[in-house]
Amino acid sequence: MSESENIAEIRRAVQALCADFPGAYWREKDSTRAYPGEFVDALTKAGFLAALIPEVYGGSGLALSDAAIIMEEIQASGCNGASAHAQMYIMNTLLKYGSEEQKQEYLPRIATGELRLQAFGVSEPTSGTDTLSLRTVAVRDGNEYVINGQKLWTSRAEYSDLMLLLARTTPRESVTSKTEGLSVFLIDMRKVVGNGMTIKPIRTMMNHSTTEIFFDDMRIPASALVGEEGKGFRYILSGMNAERILIAAECIGDAKWFIKKASDYASERNVFGRAIGQNQGVQFPIARCYAQMCAAELMVHHAARVFDTGGNPGAEANMAKLLASEASWAAADMCVQTHGGFGFAEEYDVERKFREARLYTVAPISTNLILSYLAEHVLGLPRSY
Amino acid sequence: MKIIVPVKRVIDYNVKPRVKPDGSGVDLANVKMSMNPFDEIAVEEALRLREKGVATEVIAVSIGPDKAQETLRTALAMGADRAILVVAEDVEPLAVAKILAKVMDEEQPGLVILGKQAIDDDSNQTGQMLAALTGRPQGTFANTVNVSGDEVHVAREVDGGLQTVALKMPAIITTDLRLNEPRYASLPNIMKAKSKPLAQKTPADYGVDVSPRLKTLKVVEPPVRSAGIKVADVDALVAKLKEIGVAA
């Protein structure tokens, strides 16, 4: 596929930046479960995380397809964009539904890197994909909202200044439509951590800085409300499509990394006097993964185009995430197999990327839920849940 | 004051070069290419001088294949103001210097800042040849560059330390590794680079004959390092070093 010179330059620039954060950097962060702050700062300083912010607020005003290229290239370079990707997709809700005051207040400072918007509080212990049953409540009290409840799997909360939070403002029994009654808040976490908000890190099998968050009579100004009260679920949905497309692009980048790593190793590793890549038993799985990745990549580009041209990319974004996460996971498995025992050695980076890549057939939405969406909403089959 | 920065498209420093089977050169098919790292340092230095108000315009020049446009785009994305591409394949340092001398005639820059050498052929000649052809002073292997009035002071990396020379401008400077840390091309600058001018020229436009004067006899891979041996203790190590004659 021929790309514009512009996109090619974006790719080169991201590669050049990522070259300064080699495997050794990520291995060190992984072994101590530390946040890659230097990497996130470098990305921010070079303006990449402000790609979607309009130029008037200090960003570059690019389309989601361009942002997807940035995320893809980060992963293909062996880095981990999960430390920073939320800023890209959270932005969407703020851009579309935030008030002019909120945009003026936050966007320029997010663009310069003074503020990080990396936390997205949606999932709860008793409501993952079933977002509408969430229990965190926000009650209006004069010029404030008082928030009580709990969020789970809120990644990067310890390293973010701002959080986009979804909470119930009207009890489920009192709403006319079940999608009503939820509201979105843009919260300045610096003012509430230790003052109604408690963040507890959760250790996971990879370095992902995820947390659970407790709200205990947390008071926030009423001006933190994004858009209209009660319409939050709708606002979040369009952000979720952006999230799926960007994460699908990251999976494509991961798959490219695994395929290149495996091809290079298979060309150099000699067993029985010749490169193992000369054996079809070794080269066919690599070639198959390449074909699978290319097909998924086309779907990702298609979904991003639908998003950028104002269409509803619900089905496309879901399919892109499904296909890309499966392509990346297949490539991860193939890459370990190609490396044999060395695939398990930390210094090859394969095992780390393997652990990181496993996430995306589960999050931000699992493969089963995508299949049931397609079955119900695209194919017209009976709802299964 | 204008600054001219010549940039070269070379095989990326992370790539392990492979010699072509016929020994005529290095295989460049499907190999990642980037801006010569010493040239990135040169671009950075020029941009810093512009940001200090010493220079007003930074012009990136590349003499190379069509694809060298990418290298120029990178220079523009770092912040250079405009670019000139002189399309020619496999040009030797002398011809490059002759073309650059003509570009200097046209542009009348106060400084030309070049990388001290390109990491592909390691010639380390272009800056020196350009100084000779134009009769202008040169400060090679620059560690620090300071402009004051119509002079530029260049601290040069020489054996055993730094040597500072004062050059009357226009002057030619070549960069060493420690001069600065080049910036990343930023996204806003990549977007701006789209509308920056990139002029296409040929050696004929400058009346320079670029036909090669050197003949490559053969290119070979470096010898493969042979395996080492393990010694039991320090005494055995010292004995071994004496035996092979590296310690007395």
XYZ file of C-alpha atoms in Angstrom:
633
model
C 0.000 0.000 0.000
C 1.455 3.364 -0.918
C 1.168 5.956 1.776
C 1.490 9.682 1.666
C 4.922 11.136 2.284
C 3.417 12.605 5.411
C 2.515 9.272 6.938
C 5.901 7.872 5.957
C 7.556 10.764 7.780
C 5.408 10.131 10.870
C 6.528 6.508 10.818
C 10.194 7.475 10.492
C 9.922 10.007 13.302
C 8.262 7.538 15.678
C 10.884 4.901 14.801
C 13.688 7.365 15.489
C 12.227 8.239 18.876
C 11.606 4.602 19.781
C 15.180 3.663 18.838
C 16.256 5.527 21.979
C 14.098 3.198 24.096
C 15.532 -0.222 23.257
C 14.715 -3.636 24.712
C 17.007 -3.066 27.695
C 14.909 -0.053 28.754
C 11.672 -2.041 28.647
C 13.193 -5.079 30.356
C 14.316 -2.880 33.235
C 10.846 -1.312 33.543
C 9.237 -4.747 33.305
C 11.391 -6.305 36.017
C 10.581 -3.502 38.472
C 7.002 -2.969 37.232
C 7.893 0.694 36.786
C 6.008 3.202 34.642
C 7.976 4.175 31.496
C 7.715 7.881 32.326
C 10.738 8.903 30.220
C 9.213 7.268 27.155
C 5.813 8.864 27.704
C 7.479 12.260 28.222
C 9.506 11.906 25.011
C 6.359 10.982 23.039
C 4.516 13.934 24.548
C 7.341 16.405 23.960
C 7.527 15.410 20.306
C 3.783 16.077 20.082
C 2.674 12.534 19.209
C 0.185 12.132 22.051
C -1.442 15.430 21.068
C -2.041 14.212 17.511
C -5.829 14.335 17.896
C -5.979 17.686 19.716
C -7.048 20.457 17.306
C -4.356 22.952 16.322
C -6.119 25.821 18.121
C -5.509 24.007 21.404
C -1.867 23.280 20.632
C -2.167 19.842 19.011
C -1.793 18.696 15.420
C -5.465 18.142 14.619
C -4.886 14.832 12.879
C -7.364 12.075 12.070
C -7.753 8.810 13.941
C -6.050 6.986 11.045
C -2.915 9.044 11.655
C -3.054 8.380 15.389
C -3.406 4.683 14.574
C -0.165 4.818 12.538
C 1.630 6.353 15.526
C 0.425 3.604 17.889
C 1.230 0.873 15.361
C 4.756 2.142 14.845
C 5.413 2.348 18.605
C 4.549 -1.343 18.966
C 6.391 -2.372 15.798
C 9.497 -0.700 17.233
C 9.340 -2.950 20.302
C 8.057 -0.262 22.666
C 4.807 -0.428 24.619
C 2.212 2.218 23.834
C -0.141 0.853 26.477
C 1.627 3.243 28.836
C 0.186 6.177 26.948
C -2.524 5.118 24.508
C -5.449 6.130 26.683
C -4.657 9.793 26.132
C -5.470 9.278 22.454
C -8.839 7.637 22.868
C -10.059 9.432 25.977
C -9.461 12.630 24.081
C -12.296 11.768 21.774
C -15.043 12.154 24.388
C -13.579 15.448 25.584
C -13.233 16.779 22.022
C -16.737 15.809 20.975
C -18.723 16.572 24.100
C -16.578 18.762 26.366
C -17.555 22.406 26.867
C -15.433 25.206 25.433
C -14.296 26.052 29.007
C -13.180 22.463 29.624
C -11.294 22.380 26.333
C -9.610 25.736 27.012
C -8.726 24.683 30.515
C -7.241 21.289 29.764
C -6.358 20.676 26.113
C -3.437 23.125 25.752
C -1.861 21.801 28.931
C -2.408 18.210 27.851
C -0.757 19.077 24.518
C 2.353 20.483 26.193
C 2.545 17.528 28.555
C 1.948 19.615 31.671
C -1.105 17.440 32.367
C -1.581 13.761 31.620
C -5.016 12.427 30.731
C -4.386 8.692 30.962
C -7.065 7.272 33.270
C -10.454 6.060 32.098
C -12.720 4.857 34.933
C -15.411 2.601 33.503
C -15.106 -1.048 34.631
C -16.208 -2.090 38.117
C -15.878 -5.325 40.106
C -19.468 -6.309 39.272
C -19.756 -4.726 35.846
C -17.148 -5.239 33.190
C -18.674 -5.367 29.764
C -22.147 -4.865 31.267
C -21.396 -1.165 31.668
C -25.009 -0.170 32.252
C -25.108 -2.015 35.562
C -22.285 0.016 37.072
C -22.793 1.059 40.689
C -20.579 4.077 41.243
C -22.933 6.970 41.957
C -22.574 10.721 41.635
C -25.088 12.818 43.580
C -25.471 16.525 42.952
C -25.018 18.650 46.090
C -25.160 22.378 45.364
C -22.181 23.257 43.202
C -20.621 19.867 43.644
C -21.101 16.204 42.935
C -20.445 13.644 45.662
C -19.092 10.365 44.328
C -19.157 6.942 46.001
C -18.219 3.574 44.597
C -15.333 1.638 43.113
C -13.595 1.162 39.766
C -11.437 -1.744 38.671
C -8.763 -2.154 35.979
C -8.250 1.591 35.783
C -4.824 1.597 34.198
C -2.181 4.335 34.664
C -4.254 6.091 37.377
C -1.138 6.582 39.515
C 0.580 8.364 36.628
C -2.264 10.480 35.364
C -3.407 13.956 36.425
C -6.878 13.684 34.933
C -9.437 10.930 34.828
C -12.527 10.482 32.740
C -15.094 8.807 34.995
C -18.413 7.193 34.199
C -20.887 7.201 37.109
C -24.609 6.840 37.651
C -26.453 10.097 38.271
C -30.028 8.743 38.058
C -30.983 5.405 39.660
C -31.568 2.615 37.147
C -35.199 2.207 38.244
C -35.972 5.880 37.546
C -34.795 6.172 33.945
C -37.048 5.860 30.912
C -34.389 4.289 28.679
C -31.801 1.933 30.117
C -28.976 3.765 28.396
C -29.859 6.963 30.265
C -28.810 7.958 33.755
C -25.039 7.661 33.419
C -22.809 10.747 33.316
C -19.217 11.448 32.371
C -16.936 13.558 34.551
C -13.492 14.942 33.810
C -11.809 14.799 37.190
C -8.676 16.605 38.290
C -7.168 13.757 40.267
C -4.510 15.941 41.879
C -7.212 17.500 44.032
C -8.940 14.322 45.198
C -6.288 11.627 45.655
C -6.160 11.063 49.424
C -9.222 13.243 49.709
C -12.036 10.892 48.790
C -10.088 8.930 46.140
C -7.845 5.981 46.993
C -5.770 4.220 44.328
C -4.511 0.668 44.859
C -2.130 -0.833 42.290
C -2.829 -4.367 41.006
C 0.162 -6.494 39.980
C -0.422 -8.335 36.730
C 1.543 -10.687 34.494
C 2.888 -7.740 32.523
C 3.941 -4.203 33.324
C 0.624 -2.404 32.850
C 0.253 -0.101 35.869
C -3.348 -1.060 36.418
C -5.236 -0.209 39.617
C -8.473 -0.327 41.529
C -9.925 2.938 42.753
C -12.196 3.664 45.684
C -14.430 6.731 45.935
C -15.524 7.644 49.422
C -17.667 10.792 49.527
C -15.353 12.290 46.947
C -16.416 15.864 46.164
C -15.795 17.366 42.734
C -17.003 20.658 41.274
C -20.182 20.439 39.181
C -18.148 21.954 36.320
C -16.404 18.565 35.962
C -19.529 17.197 34.236
C -18.938 16.567 30.516
C -21.915 17.398 28.308
C -25.394 16.800 29.710
C -26.174 14.843 32.838
C -27.539 11.383 32.089
C -26.151 11.144 28.537
C -22.748 9.753 29.519
C -23.138 6.266 28.093
C -23.625 7.626 24.597
C -20.568 9.882 24.961
C -18.420 6.961 26.037
C -19.499 4.726 23.156
C -17.859 6.786 20.450
C -14.692 6.836 22.550
C -14.860 3.052 22.741
C -14.827 2.748 18.966
C -11.731 4.963 18.858
C -10.158 2.831 21.564
C -10.812 -0.396 19.665
C -9.372 0.980 16.438
C -6.235 2.334 18.137
C -5.681 -0.883 20.050
C -6.197 -2.880 16.867
C -3.480 -0.730 15.283
C -1.213 -1.525 18.222
C -1.853 -5.237 17.654
C -0.816 -4.815 14.003
C 2.399 -3.196 15.221
C 2.995 -6.061 17.653
C 2.389 -8.624 14.914
C 4.895 -6.826 12.679
C 7.443 -6.873 15.502
C 6.971 -10.627 16.108
C 7.157 -11.419 12.391
C 10.339 -9.384 11.884
C 11.930 -10.796 15.039
C 11.106 -14.348 13.941
C 12.291 -13.804 10.339
C 15.579 -12.291 11.479
C 16.203 -15.077 13.959
C 15.275 -17.817 11.489
C 17.697 -16.335 8.947
C 20.584 -16.170 11.390
C 20.190 -19.212 13.600
C 22.148 -22.150 12.203
C 21.314 -25.721 13.141
C 22.657 -28.766 11.288
C 24.830 -26.450 9.242
C 22.159 -24.175 7.799
C 19.750 -21.417 8.757
C 16.622 -22.808 10.403
C 14.578 -20.433 8.211
C 15.541 -22.602 5.252
C 13.199 -25.267 6.610
C 9.640 -24.916 5.411
C 8.449 -26.135 8.810
C 9.930 -22.932 10.217
C 9.221 -20.489 7.389
C 5.595 -21.414 6.646
C 4.248 -20.392 10.074
C 6.013 -17.037 9.717
C 4.564 -16.528 6.235
C 1.094 -17.523 7.436
C 1.262 -14.992 10.280
C 2.323 -12.347 7.786
C -0.715 -13.019 5.595
C -3.013 -12.992 8.632
C -1.514 -9.690 9.821
C -1.906 -8.056 6.380
C -5.599 -9.016 6.213
C -6.231 -7.629 9.698
C -4.315 -4.463 8.832
C -6.700 -3.770 5.939
C -9.651 -4.076 8.329
C -8.011 -1.670 10.779
C -7.435 0.907 8.026
C -11.014 0.456 6.857
C -12.432 0.958 10.357
C -10.315 4.084 10.859
C -11.548 5.463 7.530
C -15.188 4.885 8.506
C -14.508 6.625 11.825
C -12.743 9.564 10.167
C -15.438 10.097 7.563
C -18.129 10.394 10.227
C -19.742 6.994 9.837
C -20.656 4.674 12.698
C -17.790 2.188 12.806
C -19.344 -0.059 15.491
C -19.037 -3.276 13.497
C -15.786 -2.315 11.751
C -14.026 -1.236 14.942
C -15.049 -4.477 16.633
C -13.946 -6.619 13.706
C -10.664 -4.742 13.435
C -9.954 -5.396 17.124
C -10.981 -9.051 16.822
C -8.859 -9.777 13.749
C -5.844 -7.711 14.766
C -5.643 -9.111 18.301
C -5.860 -12.649 16.930
C -3.214 -11.903 14.293
C -0.908 -10.483 16.942
C -1.454 -13.395 19.314
C -0.832 -15.930 16.530
C 2.374 -14.088 15.634
C 3.434 -14.027 19.293
C 3.003 -17.762 19.592
C 4.803 -18.362 16.298
C 7.668 -16.110 17.403
C 8.233 -18.109 20.595
C 8.109 -21.353 18.622
C 10.606 -20.033 16.059
C 13.012 -19.010 18.812
C 12.743 -22.310 20.661
C 14.316 -22.068 24.119
C 15.670 -18.586 23.414
C 12.093 -17.322 23.174
C 11.888 -17.748 26.935
C 15.080 -15.835 27.689
C 14.330 -12.291 28.800
C 17.109 -10.700 26.786
C 15.393 -11.622 23.512
C 12.326 -9.512 24.474
C 10.063 -12.164 22.929
C 8.642 -13.416 26.227
C 7.899 -9.862 27.369
C 6.106 -8.926 24.153
C 4.324 -12.307 24.301
C 2.933 -11.478 27.754
C 1.968 -7.972 26.646
C 0.273 -9.149 23.451
C -1.910 -11.627 25.340
C -3.979 -8.788 26.772
C -5.715 -7.733 23.603
C -7.977 -10.684 22.906
C -9.355 -9.921 26.410
C -9.234 -6.120 26.726
C -10.677 -3.623 26.166
C -13.406 -6.026 25.094
C -13.178 -9.788 24.824
C -13.455 -11.719 21.599
C -16.698 -13.396 22.695
C -18.446 -10.087 23.231
C -17.374 -8.939 19.769
C -18.754 -12.136 18.250
C -22.068 -11.707 20.033
C -22.208 -8.086 18.857
C -21.689 -9.177 15.248
C -24.198 -12.001 15.592
C -26.886 -9.779 17.039
C -26.355 -6.387 15.410
C -24.950 -7.309 12.006
C -26.422 -10.750 11.320
C -29.748 -10.257 13.106
C -29.424 -13.373 15.275
C -31.184 -13.507 18.652
C -29.475 -11.703 21.516
C -27.482 -14.254 23.506
C -27.060 -12.491 26.850
C 22.645 34.663 8.216
C 21.935 31.451 6.361
C 23.315 28.071 7.371
C 23.653 25.262 4.870
C 23.501 21.722 6.231
C 24.358 18.916 3.821
C 22.643 15.640 4.783
C 23.283 12.172 3.413
C 20.973 9.188 3.152
C 22.860 6.181 4.504
C 22.203 2.644 5.647
C 20.655 2.865 9.145
C 23.162 2.530 11.969
C 21.188 -0.339 13.490
C 21.338 -2.453 10.335
C 24.038 -5.056 9.933
C 25.355 -4.466 6.391
C 25.648 -7.415 4.024
C 28.206 -7.462 1.234
C 26.871 -8.293 -2.236
C 27.932 -11.765 -3.415
C 30.013 -10.274 -6.268
C 31.959 -8.106 -3.815
C 31.061 -4.891 -5.650
C 29.560 -3.188 -2.633
C 27.005 -3.411 0.154
C 23.537 -4.784 -0.563
C 21.018 -1.954 -0.135
C 17.892 -3.758 -1.378
C 15.100 -3.574 1.251
C 17.506 -2.164 3.813
C 16.389 0.549 6.212
C 17.975 3.883 5.339
C 18.250 6.951 7.579
C 19.949 10.295 7.863
C 23.673 9.987 8.587
C 23.890 10.432 12.403
C 26.665 13.063 12.175
C 24.421 15.053 9.818
C 21.615 14.936 12.386
C 24.037 16.577 14.785
C 24.790 19.190 12.101
C 21.059 19.910 11.602
C 20.591 20.212 15.360
C 23.483 22.665 15.697
C 22.113 24.819 12.876
C 18.642 24.822 14.462
C 20.093 25.845 17.817
C 21.954 28.734 16.178
C 18.708 29.827 14.557
C 16.841 29.560 17.858
C 19.539 31.730 19.486
C 18.914 34.359 16.821
C 22.379 33.906 15.283
C 21.015 32.413 12.067
C 17.841 33.276 10.201
C 17.478 30.353 7.821
C 18.567 26.716 7.774
C 18.814 25.073 4.358
C 19.243 21.301 4.134
C 20.963 19.993 0.999
C 21.271 16.400 -0.116
C 23.114 14.977 -3.081
C 21.804 11.503 -3.704
C 19.064 9.356 -5.240
C 15.406 10.437 -5.504
C 14.781 8.707 -2.200
C 17.096 11.174 -0.464
C 13.935 13.296 -0.411
C 12.984 11.304 2.686
C 16.187 12.385 4.388
C 15.461 16.001 3.513
C 11.896 15.638 4.808
C 13.358 14.435 8.086
C 15.598 17.526 8.211
C 12.538 19.705 7.513
C 10.575 17.854 10.194
C 13.381 18.551 12.663
C 12.931 22.230 11.797
C 15.027 23.184 8.752
C 13.362 25.915 6.665
C 13.819 24.573 3.161
C 15.618 21.883 1.242
C 17.527 21.326 -1.993
C 17.868 17.880 -3.532
C 20.536 17.345 -6.189
C 19.644 14.055 -7.794
C 22.679 11.894 -8.531
C 23.698 8.328 -7.674
C 26.984 7.232 -6.098
C 28.688 10.590 -5.956
C 32.224 10.757 -4.580
C 33.224 13.326 -1.923
C 35.049 15.575 -4.393
C 31.976 15.907 -6.623
C 29.772 16.479 -3.569
C 32.131 19.239 -2.432
C 32.078 20.820 -5.907
C 28.262 20.876 -5.924
C 28.173 22.279 -2.391
C 30.633 25.011 -3.445
C 28.163 26.039 -6.173
C 25.270 25.979 -3.710
C 27.366 28.255 -1.463
C 27.854 30.640 -4.408
C 24.100 30.823 -4.881
C 23.023 31.020 -1.256
C 25.903 32.955 0.349
C 25.634 31.252 3.746
C 27.547 32.342 6.848
C 28.187 28.746 7.831
C 28.140 25.316 6.271
C 27.832 22.633 8.939
C 28.512 19.065 7.789
C 28.804 15.731 9.538
C 32.488 14.860 9.926
C 31.911 11.707 7.913
C 29.108 9.516 6.614
C 28.790 6.181 8.374
C 28.515 4.255 5.107
C 31.850 4.953 3.395
C 33.574 6.764 6.314
C 35.369 9.039 3.836
C 35.723 12.071 6.126
C 36.653 14.289 3.167
C 33.733 16.420 2.016
C 34.050 19.231 4.582
C 37.783 19.563 4.076
C 37.472 19.495 0.270
C 34.718 22.116 0.378
C 36.950 24.410 2.474
C 39.792 23.959 -0.011
C 37.620 24.546 -3.087
C 36.048 27.705 -1.674
C 39.152 29.007 0.078
C 37.201 29.352 3.320
C 38.433 28.413 6.827
C 37.456 25.087 8.359
C 36.801 23.839 11.909
C 36.630 20.058 11.772
C 35.471 17.581 14.452
C 33.562 20.284 16.318
C 32.824 19.736 19.999
C 31.429 23.229 20.617
C 30.475 26.059 18.284
C 30.135 29.706 19.308
C 29.441 32.572 16.940
C 30.523 36.061 17.924
C 30.395 38.893 15.434
C 31.865 37.791 12.130
C 33.858 35.009 13.749
C 32.976 31.520 14.803
C 34.894 29.758 17.550
C 35.082 26.016 17.156
C 36.448 23.728 19.870
C 37.841 20.740 17.966
C 38.250 17.231 19.285
C 41.929 16.428 18.779
C 44.212 13.793 20.242
C 44.656 14.606 23.895
C 41.955 17.234 24.281
C 40.225 20.181 22.673
C 41.728 22.783 20.396
C 39.786 25.991 19.877
C 40.117 27.816 16.581
C 38.624 31.174 15.547
C 37.365 31.252 11.974
C 36.277 34.209 9.893
C 32.873 33.552 8.407
C 31.753 32.238 5.996
C 33.275 29.093 7.437
C 33.014 25.335 7.127
C 32.372 23.240 10.240
C 32.240 19.464 10.569
C 30.531 17.933 13.584
C 31.844 15.359 16.018
C 29.705 13.047 18.100
C 29.655 15.111 21.281
C 28.602 18.458 19.793
C 24.955 17.997 20.781
C 22.089 15.526 21.113
C 19.824 15.892 18.101
C 16.128 16.446 18.772
C 13.336 14.186 17.565
C 11.269 15.337 14.640
C 8.073 16.527 16.304
C 4.589 15.897 14.985
C 3.749 19.619 14.596
C 6.976 20.104 12.634
C 6.214 17.092 10.448
C 2.898 18.748 9.581
C 4.586 22.084 8.867
C 7.275 20.379 6.778
C 4.604 19.522 4.194
C 4.435 23.115 3.051
C 8.175 23.837 3.174
C 9.875 24.145 -0.220
C 12.007 21.295 -1.534
C 13.844 22.237 -4.747
C 14.960 19.493 -7.167
C 18.201 19.993 -9.086
C 20.710 17.987 -11.082
C 24.527 18.167 -11.089
C 24.215 19.651 -14.592
C 22.336 22.633 -13.126
C 25.532 23.430 -11.256
C 27.831 22.472 -14.128
C 29.537 19.774 -12.083
C 30.841 16.537 -13.577
C 30.072 13.789 -11.079
C 31.545 10.864 -12.971
C 33.572 8.673 -10.624
C 37.306 9.051 -10.340
C 37.803 6.190 -7.940
C 37.519 2.499 -8.721
C 36.310 0.025 -6.096
C 38.349 -3.152 -6.446
C 36.417 -5.251 -3.969
C 34.345 -5.099 -0.804
C 34.646 -7.904 1.755
C 33.024 -8.698 5.083
C 35.225 -8.195 8.148
C 36.898 -11.437 9.258
C 34.738 -13.506 11.582
C 35.944 -13.306 15.181
C 37.301 -16.613 16.339
C 36.152 -18.141 19.610
C 37.962 -17.212 22.819
C 39.284 -19.545 25.490
C 38.513 -19.798 29.188
C 41.305 -19.584 31.730
C 41.112 -20.994 35.248
C 42.396 -18.065 37.311
C 44.322 -14.798 37.254
C 47.704 -16.512 37.116
C 46.657 -18.493 34.083
C 45.327 -15.269 32.509
C 48.642 -13.438 33.078
C 50.609 -16.390 31.761
C 48.427 -16.529 28.659
C 48.753 -12.787 28.037
C 52.546 -13.109 28.238
C 52.502 -16.105 25.970
C 50.654 -14.261 23.201
C 52.837 -11.213 23.748
C 50.299 -8.586 24.890
C 51.789 -8.310 28.402
C 55.433 -8.283 29.419
